[in-house]
Structures are given as C-alpha cells and as structure tokens.
Short mmCIF file of C-alpha atoms in Angstrom, two decimals:
data_model
loop_
_atom_site.label_atom_id
_atom_site.label_comp_id
_atom_site.label_asym_id
_atom_site.label_seq_id
_atom_site.Cartn_x
_atom_site.Cartn_y
_atom_site.Cartn_z
CA MET A 1384 67.43 80.89 91.57
CA MET A 1385 66.65 84.73 92.30
CA GLU A 1386 64.52 85.32 94.66
CA GLN A 1387 63.90 88.82 94.02
CA PRO A 1388 64.95 90.79 91.38
CA GLN A 1389 68.84 92.33 92.50
CA SER A 1390 70.18 95.66 91.91
CA CYS A 1391 73.72 94.92 91.14
CA CYS A 1392 73.64 91.02 89.48
CA LYS A 1393 77.46 90.77 89.12
CA GLY A 1394 80.91 91.38 90.88
CA ALA A 1395 81.89 91.63 94.66
CA GLU A 1396 78.81 93.16 95.67
CA VAL A 1397 76.82 90.46 94.75
CA LEU A 1398 79.14 88.12 96.60
CA LEU A 1399 79.53 90.03 99.61
CA ASN A 1400 75.75 90.79 100.20
CA LEU A 1401 74.78 87.37 99.30
CA GLN A 1402 71.05 86.47 100.95
CA PRO A 1403 70.11 83.66 102.33
CA SER A 1404 68.81 80.63 100.23
CA SER A 1405 70.30 82.41 97.54
CA SER A 1406 73.25 81.94 95.00
CA VAL A 1407 75.65 83.15 92.46
CA THR A 1408 77.58 81.76 89.50
CA ILE A 1409 81.26 82.16 89.69
CA GLN A 1410 83.30 82.28 86.73
CA TYR A 1411 86.47 83.40 85.02
CA HIS A 1412 86.00 86.91 84.52
CA PRO A 1413 86.31 88.26 80.22
CA HIS A 1414 89.44 89.79 81.40
CA PHE A 1415 90.80 86.50 83.62
CA GLY A 1416 95.04 86.90 83.59
CA PRO A 1417 97.87 86.63 85.44
CA HIS A 1418 98.08 91.17 86.03
CA ASP A 1419 100.97 91.16 87.36
CA ASP A 1420 100.42 94.97 87.99
CA LEU A 1421 97.58 94.21 90.73
CA ILE A 1422 99.19 93.69 94.33
CA LEU A 1423 97.64 93.17 97.05
CA LEU A 1424 98.55 94.72 100.42
CA GLU A 1425 98.03 94.06 103.78
CA LEU A 1426 97.88 97.03 106.38
CA ASP A 1427 95.93 97.60 109.93
CA GLU A 1428 93.29 99.80 110.08
CA LYS A 1429 94.97 102.74 111.20
CA PHE A 1430 97.03 103.06 107.95
CA LEU A 1431 94.20 103.34 105.95
CA PRO A 1432 93.47 106.92 106.03
CA ASP A 1433 97.17 107.58 104.94
CA VAL A 1434 96.86 105.71 102.08
CA LEU A 1435 93.55 106.58 100.66
CA TYR A 1436 94.33 110.43 101.20
CA GLN A 1437 97.55 109.96 98.93
CA ARG A 1438 99.66 110.40 102.50
CA VAL A 1439 102.21 107.88 101.72
CA THR A 1440 105.33 106.88 99.29
CA LEU A 1441 107.59 104.27 98.54
CA ARG A 1442 111.41 105.21 98.60
CA GLY A 1443 114.65 103.38 97.78
CA GLN A 1444 116.72 103.17 94.52
CA PRO A 1445 116.35 100.36 91.80
CA ASP A 1446 118.48 98.16 93.98
CA GLU A 1447 117.17 98.72 97.36
CA ASP A 1448 114.76 96.93 98.81
CA ALA A 1449 111.07 99.36 98.38
CA VAL A 1450 110.29 100.60 101.90
CA LEU A 1451 107.26 102.50 102.12
CA CYS A 1452 106.61 105.84 104.06
CA THR A 1453 103.99 107.60 106.04
CA LYS A 1454 104.73 111.38 106.81
CA SER A 1455 106.80 110.09 110.39
CA LYS A 1456 107.50 106.34 109.70
CA THR A 1457 109.32 103.58 107.12
CA TYR A 1458 108.31 100.38 106.51
CA SER A 1459 110.00 97.41 104.69
CA VAL A 1460 107.59 95.81 102.52
CA LYS A 1461 107.60 91.66 102.88
CA PHE A 1462 106.19 89.87 100.23
CA VAL A 1463 103.95 86.56 101.92
CA GLY A 1464 103.00 84.07 99.71
CA THR A 1465 99.75 81.92 100.04
CA SER A 1466 99.65 77.84 98.73
CA ASN A 1467 95.97 78.31 98.99
CA SER A 1468 93.93 79.64 95.98
CA VAL A 1469 93.07 83.19 96.61
CA PHE A 1470 90.37 84.25 94.07
CA LEU A 1471 90.30 87.94 93.20
CA VAL A 1472 86.69 89.14 92.89
CA PRO A 1473 86.10 92.72 91.46
CA PRO A 1474 83.27 94.99 92.48
CA ALA A 1475 80.40 94.61 89.12
CA ASP A 1476 82.37 98.10 86.93
CA TYR A 1477 86.08 96.76 87.32
CA SER A 1478 87.89 98.24 83.57
CA THR A 1479 90.97 96.44 83.31
CA LEU A 1480 91.98 99.57 80.88
CA HIS A 1481 90.93 97.33 77.80
CA GLU A 1482 88.84 98.99 75.63
CA ASN A 1483 85.65 96.72 74.98
CA GLN A 1484 83.51 95.96 78.17
CA GLN A 1485 81.56 92.76 77.91
CA ASP A 1486 79.44 92.90 81.20
CA CYS A 1487 76.39 93.17 82.55
CA ASP A 1488 74.79 94.97 79.28
CA GLY A 1489 75.76 91.84 77.39
CA GLU A 1490 73.34 89.77 75.88
CA ASN A 1491 74.80 86.55 77.89
CA TYR A 1492 74.30 88.01 80.85
CA LYS A 1493 71.11 89.44 81.37
CA GLN A 1494 69.12 86.95 83.86
CA LYS A 1495 72.56 85.75 85.99
CA VAL A 1496 73.80 86.27 88.92
CA SER A 1497 77.56 86.55 88.87
CA ALA A 1498 80.41 86.63 90.35
CA SER A 1499 83.82 87.10 88.01
CA ILE A 1500 87.41 86.02 89.13
CA ILE A 1501 89.95 88.58 87.51
CA LYS A 1502 92.91 87.17 89.04
CA VAL A 1503 94.68 84.51 91.36
CA ALA A 1504 96.63 85.71 93.86
CA PRO A 1505 99.84 84.23 94.72
CA GLY A 1506 100.50 86.41 97.49
CA ASN A 1507 100.29 89.34 99.28
CA MET A 1508 102.16 92.51 100.30
CA GLU A 1509 102.86 93.03 104.16
CA LEU A 1510 104.39 96.18 106.09
CA VAL A 1511 106.77 95.82 108.77
CA GLU A 1512 107.81 98.54 110.75
CA VAL A 1513 111.60 99.40 110.20
CA ALA A 1514 113.99 101.75 111.68
CA PRO A 1515 114.94 104.87 109.66
CA ARG A 1516 117.80 103.76 106.72
CA ILE A 1517 119.46 106.90 107.98
CA ASP A 1518 123.49 105.84 107.82
CA LYS A 1519 123.12 106.80 104.24
CA LEU A 1520 122.45 110.78 104.72
CA LYS A 1521 125.39 111.15 106.66
CA LEU A 1522 127.59 109.78 103.79
CA ILE A 1523 125.99 111.60 101.01
CA LEU A 1524 126.20 114.74 103.06
CA SER A 1525 129.76 114.25 104.36
CA GLU A 1526 130.83 114.59 100.31
CA ASN A 1527 130.60 117.68 100.52
CA LEU A 1528 131.52 119.47 103.79
CA TYR A 1529 130.77 123.31 103.68
CA GLY A 1530 133.99 125.11 105.11
CA SER A 1531 135.58 128.40 105.27
CA ASP A 1532 136.89 128.34 101.59
CA GLU A 1533 133.60 128.19 100.23
CA ALA A 1534 132.16 130.55 101.94
CA LEU A 1535 134.25 133.16 101.21
CA ALA A 1536 134.12 131.87 97.63
CA MET A 1537 130.46 132.62 98.00
CA GLU A 1538 130.61 135.74 95.20
CA ASP A 1539 131.82 133.49 92.73
CA LEU A 1540 129.31 131.83 90.59
CA GLU A 1541 131.47 129.50 88.46
CA PHE A 1542 132.86 127.84 91.84
CA THR A 1543 129.45 127.43 93.44
CA GLU A 1544 128.25 126.08 89.70
CA ARG A 1545 130.52 123.67 89.85
CA SER A 1546 130.47 122.31 93.69
CA ARG A 1547 126.32 122.63 92.98
CA LYS A 1548 126.66 118.96 91.39
CA ARG A 1549 127.36 116.85 93.99
CA LEU A 1550 125.10 118.53 96.23
CA HIS A 1551 121.44 117.79 97.55
CA LYS A 1552 118.22 119.35 97.65
CA TRP A 1553 115.64 118.14 100.29
CA ASP A 1554 113.89 116.37 97.14
CA ASP A 1555 116.96 114.97 96.04
CA LEU A 1556 117.38 113.81 99.85
CA ILE A 1557 113.87 111.98 99.59
CA ASN A 1558 114.82 109.85 96.79
CA GLU A 1559 118.60 108.58 97.88
CA VAL A 1560 117.51 108.23 101.44
CA GLN A 1561 115.17 106.05 102.74
CA ALA A 1562 112.99 107.19 105.70
CA SER A 1563 110.28 109.43 106.18
CA ASP A 1564 109.75 112.99 105.96
CA ASP A 1565 110.19 113.50 109.69
CA GLU A 1566 113.00 110.75 110.18
CA LEU A 1567 114.75 112.91 107.46
CA LYS A 1568 114.52 116.37 109.70
CA THR A 1569 115.13 114.01 112.19
CA GLY A 1570 118.72 112.70 110.89
CA LEU A 1571 119.30 116.40 109.83
CA GLN A 1572 119.08 117.71 112.99
CA ALA A 1573 120.90 115.04 114.27
CA LEU A 1574 123.84 115.79 111.65
CA SER A 1575 123.19 119.53 112.88
CA ALA A 1576 123.12 120.44 109.05
CA VAL A 1577 122.34 123.32 107.76
CA GLU A 1578 120.07 124.14 104.45
CA ILE A 1579 122.14 127.00 102.13
CA ASP A 1580 120.87 128.26 99.05
CA GLY A 1581 118.42 125.35 99.23
CA TYR A 1582 120.89 122.58 99.64
CA TRP A 1583 121.84 120.87 102.94
CA ARG A 1584 124.95 120.75 103.98
CA ILE A 1585 127.09 120.02 106.83
CA VAL A 1586 129.43 122.62 107.79
CA ASP A 1587 132.62 121.35 108.32
CA GLU A 1588 134.20 120.93 111.89
CA LYS A 1589 137.54 122.95 111.46
CA TYR A 1590 135.45 126.20 109.89
CA MET A 1591 132.16 125.68 113.15
CA ASP A 1592 135.22 125.95 115.51
CA VAL A 1593 136.17 128.73 113.75
CA ILE A 1594 133.17 130.61 114.29
CA LEU A 1595 132.16 129.44 117.67
CA ARG A 1596 135.55 130.94 118.96
CA MET A 1597 135.30 134.16 117.49
CA LEU A 1598 131.44 134.36 119.21
CA LEU A 1599 133.22 133.77 122.65
CA HIS A 1600 136.37 136.18 122.06
CA ASN A 1601 132.87 138.87 121.22
CA SER A 1602 131.28 137.88 124.34
CA VAL A 1603 134.39 138.42 126.36
CA LEU A 1604 135.10 141.66 124.38
CA ASN A 1605 131.77 142.64 125.09
CA ASP A 1606 130.82 141.25 127.96
CA TRP A 1607 128.00 139.40 127.15
CA SER A 1608 126.71 136.45 129.15
CA LEU A 1609 126.29 132.93 127.03
CA ASN A 1610 122.83 132.42 129.38
CA ALA A 1611 121.40 135.60 127.59
CA LEU A 1612 122.81 136.39 124.13
CA ILE A 1613 120.89 138.52 121.91
CA GLU A 1614 120.53 136.97 118.94
CA GLU A 1615 120.96 140.40 116.71
CA LYS A 1616 124.12 141.76 118.40
CA VAL A 1617 126.08 138.24 117.99
CA VAL A 1618 124.79 137.73 114.32
CA SER A 1619 125.68 141.55 113.34
CA VAL A 1620 129.13 141.04 114.71
CA LEU A 1621 130.20 137.55 113.31
CA GLU A 1622 128.88 138.93 109.62
CA SER A 1623 130.98 142.21 110.37
CA ASP A 1624 133.79 139.67 110.84
CA GLY A 1625 133.12 137.75 107.58
CA PHE A 1626 130.93 134.88 108.62
CA PRO A 1627 127.61 134.31 106.04
CA CYS A 1628 124.25 135.50 108.23
CA LYS A 1629 123.49 132.03 108.02
CA LEU A 1630 126.74 130.38 109.51
CA ALA A 1631 126.10 132.85 112.49
CA TYR A 1632 122.50 131.79 113.34
CA HIS A 1633 123.90 127.93 112.85
CA CYS A 1634 126.71 128.07 115.56
CA LEU A 1635 124.02 129.06 117.69
CA ASN A 1636 121.47 126.63 116.86
CA VAL A 1637 124.24 123.91 117.49
CA TYR A 1638 125.86 125.20 120.39
CA GLY A 1639 122.70 126.69 121.97
CA SER A 1640 119.06 127.26 122.29
CA ARG A 1641 116.94 130.29 121.89
CA VAL A 1642 115.42 130.52 125.42
CA GLU A 1643 112.77 133.72 125.01
CA GLU A 1644 111.60 135.78 122.01
CA THR A 1645 111.61 139.12 122.54
CA MET A 1646 110.21 142.67 120.79
CA ASP A 1647 114.15 142.96 119.18
CA GLY A 1648 114.71 138.98 118.76
CA GLY A 1649 115.60 136.36 120.30
CA VAL A 1650 117.86 135.41 123.37
CA TRP A 1651 120.06 132.55 123.44
CA MET A 1652 121.92 130.63 125.48
CA LEU A 1653 124.64 128.03 125.39
CA ASP A 1654 124.57 125.05 126.00
CA ALA A 1655 127.65 124.13 128.79
CA ARG A 1656 127.65 120.53 127.42
CA ARG A 1657 127.53 120.77 123.69
CA VAL A 1658 130.56 123.55 123.92
CA CYS A 1659 132.73 121.66 126.04
CA VAL A 1660 132.25 118.49 124.01
CA HIS A 1661 133.32 120.79 120.96
CA PHE A 1662 136.41 121.60 122.41
CA ALA A 1663 137.47 117.76 123.81
CA ARG A 1664 136.59 117.14 120.47
CA ARG A 1665 139.02 119.55 119.07
CA ILE A 1666 141.76 118.13 121.35
CA LEU A 1667 141.47 114.76 120.74
CA ARG A 1668 141.27 115.23 116.69
CA GLU A 1669 144.71 114.62 116.03
CA GLY A 1670 144.80 111.42 118.27
CA LYS A 1671 144.82 110.46 122.16
CA ARG A 1672 145.97 112.53 124.66
CA LYS A 1673 146.79 111.64 128.28
CA PHE A 1674 144.24 112.52 130.53
CA GLU A 1675 146.08 115.27 132.90
CA SER A 1676 147.64 116.80 129.41
CA PHE A 1677 143.80 116.36 128.10
CA MET A 1678 142.12 118.12 131.16
CA GLU A 1679 144.67 120.58 131.58
CA GLU A 1680 143.79 121.89 128.06
CA TRP A 1681 140.15 121.80 128.03
CA LEU A 1682 139.73 123.37 131.19
CA ARG A 1683 141.93 126.27 129.47
CA MET A 1684 139.46 126.37 126.34
CA ILE A 1685 136.37 126.19 127.74
CA PRO A 1686 134.36 129.57 128.68
CA GLU A 1687 134.95 130.55 132.41
CA GLU A 1688 130.93 130.75 132.99
CA MET A 1689 130.97 126.98 131.84
CA GLN A 1690 131.37 123.88 135.02
CA PRO A 1691 132.81 121.23 132.91
CA SER A 1692 132.68 117.93 134.09
CA PHE A 1693 134.14 114.73 132.30
CA ASP A 1694 130.91 112.98 132.70
CA MET A 1695 129.62 115.39 129.87
CA LEU A 1696 131.51 113.31 127.53
CA GLU A 1697 130.11 110.41 127.51
CA GLY A 1698 129.07 108.67 124.12
CA GLU A 1699 132.36 110.98 123.13
CA VAL A 1700 135.51 110.11 124.82
CA LEU A 1701 136.97 106.97 125.84
CA THR A 1702 139.43 106.36 128.44
CA GLU A 1703 142.23 103.15 128.50
CA LYS A 1704 144.61 102.42 131.04
CA LEU A 1705 147.98 102.07 129.47
CA GLY A 1706 150.55 100.94 131.63
CA VAL A 1707 150.05 103.18 134.72
CA GLU A 1708 148.93 105.82 132.28
CA THR A 1709 145.14 106.98 131.89
CA TRP A 1710 144.73 108.14 128.24
CA VAL A 1711 141.72 109.67 126.18
CA HIS A 1712 140.41 109.50 122.73
CA ALA A 1713 137.67 110.07 120.91
CA LEU A 1714 134.86 108.06 119.80
CA SER A 1715 131.58 109.81 118.97
CA VAL A 1716 128.29 107.90 119.00
CA SER A 1717 127.21 110.22 116.49
CA SER A 1718 129.81 108.17 113.96
CA LEU A 1719 128.63 105.17 114.61
CA PRO A 1720 126.51 102.62 112.36
CA SER A 1721 123.03 103.29 113.72
CA THR A 1722 121.90 99.64 112.86
CA PRO A 1723 122.70 97.87 115.41
CA ALA A 1724 124.83 94.70 114.32
CA GLU A 1725 127.29 97.01 112.67
CA ARG A 1726 127.52 99.17 115.91
CA PHE A 1727 127.63 96.36 117.86
CA SER A 1728 130.45 94.64 115.65
CA ILE A 1729 132.06 98.82 116.09
CA LEU A 1730 131.87 98.61 119.44
CA PHE A 1731 133.90 95.73 120.45
CA LYS A 1732 136.33 96.22 117.97
CA GLU A 1733 136.71 99.18 119.82
CA ARG A 1734 136.55 96.87 123.37
CA SER A 1735 135.92 93.41 123.82
CA LYS A 1736 134.79 93.72 127.14
CA TRP A 1737 132.41 96.89 128.24
CA GLU A 1738 130.89 97.97 131.64
CA TRP A 1739 127.34 99.10 131.26
CA LYS A 1740 128.06 103.01 132.29
CA ASP A 1741 130.76 102.93 129.44
CA LEU A 1742 128.43 100.79 127.06
CA GLU A 1743 124.97 102.96 127.47
CA PRO A 1744 126.05 105.63 125.82
CA TYR A 1745 126.95 104.14 122.74
CA ILE A 1746 124.03 102.37 122.55
CA ARG A 1747 121.55 104.09 124.02
CA ASP A 1748 119.76 105.70 120.71
CA LEU A 1749 119.91 102.22 118.86
CA ASN A 1750 116.43 101.68 117.39
CA VAL A 1751 114.88 98.75 116.34
CA PRO A 1752 111.11 98.94 116.10
CA GLY A 1753 109.99 95.73 118.55
CA LEU A 1754 113.49 95.04 120.06
CA SER A 1755 113.55 96.12 123.40
CA SER A 1756 117.68 97.51 124.65
CA GLU A 1757 117.46 94.59 127.09
CA ALA A 1758 116.42 92.52 123.57
CA LEU A 1759 119.03 93.88 121.70
CA LEU A 1760 121.51 93.60 124.33
CA LEU A 1761 120.77 89.85 124.68
CA LYS A 1762 120.90 89.54 120.47
CA TYR A 1763 123.92 90.98 120.34
CA THR A 1764 125.60 90.38 123.40
CA ARG A 1765 127.01 87.83 126.30
CA LYS A 1766 126.97 88.70 129.43
CA SER A 1767 129.31 87.76 132.20
CA GLN A 1768 129.98 88.52 135.63
CA PRO A 1769 133.76 87.40 136.69
CA ARG A 1770 132.51 87.65 140.34
CA ILE A 1771 129.72 87.92 142.41
CA ASP A 1772 130.85 91.34 143.61
CA ALA A 1773 131.74 92.79 140.36
CA GLU A 1774 130.53 94.96 138.11
CA PRO A 1775 128.90 92.72 134.87
CA VAL A 1776 130.91 92.90 131.54
CA PHE A 1777 129.16 92.59 128.28
CA SER A 1778 131.36 91.19 125.31
CA ALA A 1779 130.91 89.94 121.48
CA ARG A 1780 128.44 87.20 120.78
CA MET B 1393 113.82 107.15 93.87
CA GLN B 1394 110.07 107.77 95.18
CA ILE B 1395 106.17 106.20 93.70
CA GLN B 1396 103.34 107.87 94.91
CA VAL B 1397 100.76 105.38 96.33
CA LYS B 1398 97.69 107.08 94.90
CA CYS B 1399 93.66 106.99 95.08
CA SER B 1400 92.53 107.98 91.84
CA CYS B 1401 89.02 107.05 92.67
CA GLY B 1402 88.88 109.05 95.60
CA ALA B 1403 89.24 108.13 99.82
CA GLU B 1404 85.47 107.50 100.21
CA LYS B 1405 84.76 105.47 97.10
CA CYS B 1406 87.12 103.41 97.15
CA PRO B 1407 85.20 99.76 95.83
CA GLU B 1408 85.16 97.02 97.56
CA TRP B 1409 86.68 93.61 96.62
CA ALA B 1410 86.39 90.61 97.70
CA ILE B 1411 87.96 86.94 97.87
CA ILE B 1412 87.21 83.53 97.42
CA GLU B 1413 89.92 81.65 98.87
CA LEU B 1414 90.44 77.90 98.62
CA GLN B 1415 92.75 75.06 99.38
CA GLY B 1416 93.76 73.34 96.46
CA VAL B 1417 93.87 74.54 92.92
CA VAL B 1418 91.14 74.68 90.45
CA GLU B 1419 91.94 72.85 87.16
CA LEU B 1420 90.90 73.07 83.83
CA GLN B 1421 90.53 70.54 81.22
CA PRO B 1422 92.50 70.38 79.18
CA SER B 1423 90.12 71.57 75.74
CA PHE B 1424 89.03 74.90 77.59
CA GLN B 1425 92.46 76.20 77.99
CA ASP B 1426 92.92 78.24 75.96
CA SER B 1427 88.83 79.25 76.35
CA PHE B 1428 88.35 80.24 79.82
CA GLN B 1429 87.39 83.98 79.64
CA ASN B 1430 83.30 83.90 80.79
CA LEU B 1431 83.90 80.20 81.86
CA GLN B 1432 81.64 78.67 84.66
CA ILE B 1433 83.46 77.25 87.70
CA GLY B 1434 80.81 76.88 90.09
CA GLN B 1435 78.33 78.08 92.01
CA LEU B 1436 78.10 79.47 95.29
CA CYS B 1437 75.28 79.20 97.74
CA ARG B 1438 74.04 80.85 101.08
CA PRO B 1439 71.82 77.81 101.77
CA SER B 1440 70.16 79.93 105.22
CA SER B 1441 70.58 82.98 106.99
CA GLN B 1442 73.72 82.38 107.97
CA GLU B 1443 76.78 83.37 106.84
CA ASN B 1444 77.61 79.65 106.06
CA PHE B 1445 78.49 78.56 102.18
CA THR B 1446 78.54 76.02 99.75
CA PHE B 1447 80.58 76.21 96.25
CA THR B 1448 80.04 73.69 94.10
CA ILE B 1449 82.92 73.12 91.28
CA GLY B 1450 81.79 70.33 89.23
CA TYR B 1451 80.88 67.68 91.26
CA HIS B 1452 82.80 68.24 94.76
CA GLU B 1453 80.77 70.53 97.00
CA LEU B 1454 83.01 72.71 99.24
CA THR B 1455 81.92 74.29 102.36
CA GLY B 1456 83.00 77.85 104.01
CA THR B 1457 82.27 80.59 105.53
CA LYS B 1458 82.24 84.38 105.07
CA VAL B 1459 84.70 86.13 107.37
CA ALA B 1460 86.20 89.56 108.19
CA LEU B 1461 89.90 89.80 107.73
CA LYS B 1462 91.80 90.70 110.39
CA LYS B 1463 93.69 93.31 108.44
CA PRO B 1464 92.33 95.12 105.55
CA MET B 1465 93.73 94.52 102.49
CA LEU B 1466 94.34 96.93 99.58
CA VAL B 1467 94.11 96.28 95.42
CA LEU B 1468 97.15 98.22 93.83
CA LYS B 1469 97.75 98.66 90.24
CA LYS B 1470 101.17 99.61 89.37
CA ILE B 1471 100.68 102.10 86.28
CA LYS B 1472 104.43 102.75 84.41
CA TYR B 1473 104.66 106.16 82.50
CA MET B 1474 107.41 106.93 80.04
CA ASP B 1475 108.21 110.64 80.12
CA VAL B 1476 108.58 111.77 76.73
CA ASP B 1477 110.88 115.27 77.96
CA ARG B 1478 112.80 115.35 81.01
CA SER B 1479 115.64 117.28 81.66
CA ASP B 1480 116.93 116.90 85.47
CA GLY B 1481 119.83 119.48 85.89
CA GLY B 1482 121.67 119.14 88.94
CA GLY B 1483 123.71 116.45 87.82
CA HIS B 1484 121.61 113.76 88.22
CA ASP B 1485 121.87 111.06 85.56
CA GLY B 1486 119.04 112.09 82.85
CA ALA B 1487 119.08 108.16 82.00
CA SER B 1488 115.66 106.93 80.65
CA SER B 1489 112.63 108.12 82.10
CA SER B 1490 109.69 106.76 82.83
CA SER B 1491 108.05 106.82 86.62
CA THR B 1492 106.03 103.99 88.32
CA GLU B 1493 102.63 104.42 90.30
CA LEU B 1494 100.67 102.94 92.56
CA ASP B 1495 97.05 103.34 92.52
CA VAL B 1496 95.05 102.18 95.24
CA VAL B 1497 91.53 100.30 92.77
CA GLY B 1498 89.95 98.64 95.67
CA VAL B 1499 90.17 97.28 99.51
CA ILE B 1500 88.93 94.08 100.74
CA ARG B 1501 87.58 93.57 104.15
CA HIS B 1502 85.98 89.80 103.71
CA LYS B 1503 86.02 86.88 102.42
CA ILE B 1504 84.78 83.54 101.58
CA LEU B 1505 86.77 81.00 102.60
CA PHE B 1506 86.72 77.49 102.16
CA LYS B 1507 88.93 74.84 104.43
CA THR B 1508 87.38 71.80 104.37
CA ARG B 1509 88.05 68.62 101.82
CA PRO B 1510 85.96 68.65 98.75
CA LYS B 1511 82.85 66.32 99.19
CA ALA B 1512 82.35 64.58 96.40
CA LEU B 1513 78.75 64.72 95.32
CA ILE B 1514 76.79 62.26 92.85
CA SER B 1515 74.20 64.20 90.90
CA VAL B 1516 71.40 61.73 88.85
CA LYS B 1517 72.36 64.47 86.16
CA GLU B 1518 75.82 65.13 85.90
CA LYS B 1519 78.10 61.71 85.07
CA PRO B 1520 81.46 61.46 87.14
CA ASN B 1521 84.28 62.58 84.95
CA GLY B 1522 87.35 62.17 86.19
CA ALA B 1523 88.85 63.18 89.99
CA ASP B 1524 89.54 66.48 88.95
CA ALA B 1525 86.73 69.25 89.63
CA VAL B 1526 85.43 70.28 85.75
CA ALA B 1527 84.79 73.87 84.39
CA ARG B 1528 81.62 73.68 82.46
CA LYS B 1529 80.70 76.38 79.64
CA GLN B 1530 76.87 77.57 80.19
CA SER B 1531 75.24 76.90 77.64
CA GLU B 1532 72.45 79.29 76.99
#
C-alpha cells in the first residue's frame, strides 16, 4: 500500500528508493524479451569516466577476440555466466525503440507502484588487462619496407600509387592492431618506424646503414663532434647527398637524441650503444663470425670518438663455443615475439640452457599484466643448479 | 575494426538501472507462456527501515537485502548501422559496410539480492497450486 504519493511510480527508481513499510509490484515489462543487444559490462569505478566520456573503443578484426582500449591500456573482454536469475530493471522512461510505449500514463497503471523486468541477463562481460597484441604491427609494417629505391622513385607517382595499396596510415593501424593509442605509439617507436606522407613505414636496415655512414663520413670531413651535431647542417648535407629530408631527421632520431634546442635549431648527440649495435648487426647479417674476426671489424667500423664494449651488445648478440673457438651471431630481442610462451619457446630452441646474465636481456621487455618477472620464470622455465658454487641455469619446462 | 563506445545520454545523466537477483528460476504457468507482457510476478516489500526485503512470488516468500555492487556495471546497447555508400580506397576491401556501435544506456550500482531458500506461505486467500511459483495476472 502506498503511504504517500510518490513522484515516480515505476521502474528502477522506485525499486532503489523503496521506503520502509512500502512495497512494489514486480512484473514483466511490456517489451520483456531476450534483448541480445543489451549487454552488461562490469568494470572498475576508475574506468567509468573514460567510458562515459566516450574515450574507449573496442578493437579487433571479426576473427579476433575483442579487446577494449582506453587511451593507454588494452583489456580483454570476457563473458562470465551466472546460474542465478538476474532480472534487469530499467528506469521508468526506458524505451526499447519500439514506437508504442505503454507506461505510467496507460490506463491500467494509474495507481500501481511497479517495477518491470526487461530482460533476464545470462551473465556479464568483464575486463582483464592484457598486453597489447603488438606483434602484428611489425608484421604488417614489414610487408613493405621503405628502401633506397623508393626514396629515389619519390617523383614517380605511378610507383607510389601502386605501392600505397599495401601501406598503412594511423587509422588503418588502429583498425588492425589490438592496442591502445599510447601502446601503438610506443610500438611504433620501438620499431623505429617513421611517418612518411601520412603512412607509417619501417625503413630497410640497409638503407639506414647507408644514411648513417654518410652522416659519419660527413662528420669526419667537416670535423663535427658526434656529441654536438647541428641539426640544420646535418640535414642539409644529407639532402644534398640525395637523401629525403624526412629520412635525415629519422636517422638522427634512430641513432641519437636531441640534447639542446637553440635559436638556430636542434643539437643532437649520437648514442654510442645504438651506433655500435647497428654495426654489429651489419657485420653479422650474413651469418656467424669468429669472435676475434668480429671484434676486429667492429672496432674498425665504429667512429673514433666512441668507446665500444661487448656488453653493449646484450640482447643483440650471442656467443657460443664450437670446439676451442668462440663464435658470435646475431639474435636481437626486437625480433622475438612479445608473448611469453612464444618468446621462451624460441629462446630455448636457440639454446637449451641459459644463465641468468644471458637470459635477462632477452626477457627484460616482457610485459604481462599481473605477472612479475619471477612469476614468468616460474611459469615458463625450470631452474637448476648443477653444483652449489655454480651459476643457476634455466631450461624449458 | 573499431567500435566506438558512446554514451548518448550524456555522462552526468546516465540513468541508474537496478537488478533483482535470485537463485533459481521463475517459471510461468504453461497457459501464460505467450502472454506474459505486463504479467505480475510478485510483490517486493521493505518491511522496516533496514535494507531488508521480501519478495513474494505465488505462495513463496524470499528474503534478501540491497547490496552495493563491488564494481559498477554498465548497461550497453549494441546498435548496428547499415552504411549505404562507402568508398574506402587504400585497397581495403569495400565489402558490405555495416558498422556497430555500443551505447551506454545505464549504470547499475545496487542490486536486490535474494539468497535464501523460498519459504512456503499458506495464505487463507490462496489455494496452493503445485510446487512452482505461479505468476498471476492482476485483474482490475
């Protein structure tokens, strides 16, 4: 019985504000039904603003599991069923887009305090934070590396039109890669990708080598310090040598960092590690080399100002003993899958037993939300210690 | 493919929905299977100033409480649009163009949860009518 007139007589409102000593009739909504297009999503309070202010999207191809992306994180969307009866009660004015609303004003409902159920929910969706599925980015950008022939053919419109069909703009990447905007940007940075004419490209390593060596050659000729390269000078010299302006800047970005911004432009410093790694990879591109031979050639190639050391190459190069000789070959962590199971599988194919100091650089970048690096090791490796005084080794589970 | 999650009601005006949750299933008597719209299921009462509730379905009475959800839930509505004309260029397949949107139509922060075994009431007015809860149509 109604004690006092209520300002609303129906819907969720009356249910949630039910006063002491009062009751409400529960009934099926006029439009009760399966309503498969109504979905419940459970999420942390902290996400509510992002969702309500329209800052989240669902991303993925039809054949992939959907992920929900905020600006900076990626979440897998999982359905959790329930065996309970979960009755969904909408607010009084809820319309299911059907034209005829029979509601509070209808004859039958004048005095009745009621709440109607629109649907019985089979469960709800929930979010689980996941690592971005970023391996696909490298795959699709590697289909069409930007090389010297394309740089030369820039004026050839037909060439560029044809090849553009397999190129990707930012909006294309968002549609194809299941990652948030921020994670996508980080991924592009990690690949040293560059945006040329609106398309994101990975530059062919051989072409980067040509540009870098031209930059170093000019530094020697003009007596430039590699710690204080003047942006304008570098770019104009490279341009006059036939390299696109964009690529000159890209070279500075890949191998150095801007240390100063002056009135006349930027001042850059080359990063010794990045330059040394580049030359190491170049030498080992054709295959493994004997340690001494490698070191000799490597030291020759590196600019005089730089002090190379072998541990600069951790995560890039591995050594192995064949008989009495030590050989080196390239294995770059950047070429390995980002998912832990696949990463460890490849690492253990490479080598069945790893010491921590060798293994660490190859798993340092693994990111699995909710799993620490210790937990990762526990999950994917078996640790053994041959003797008390020996280093522990990790092998496959 | 990207599906935008929208909130056409506006973030501040997102209406609050409610959930009534019980263990088990409410069954319709066979004669009512096709005409259950507006059918009354039962009476939900709040007897005292506490947040305790009773839900009477047929001659069964459930007792429950109003609980705040540990995590809020959003009610999303999936909307499919058919795009009549779309020229995509860039070599992406211009096959059938329908796009989907998700619209936030409500938020749920509380539910009325009934966890107890139903208590059978024998009322002098009702004749017990089998073991199932019975939905009765309210007649004017």
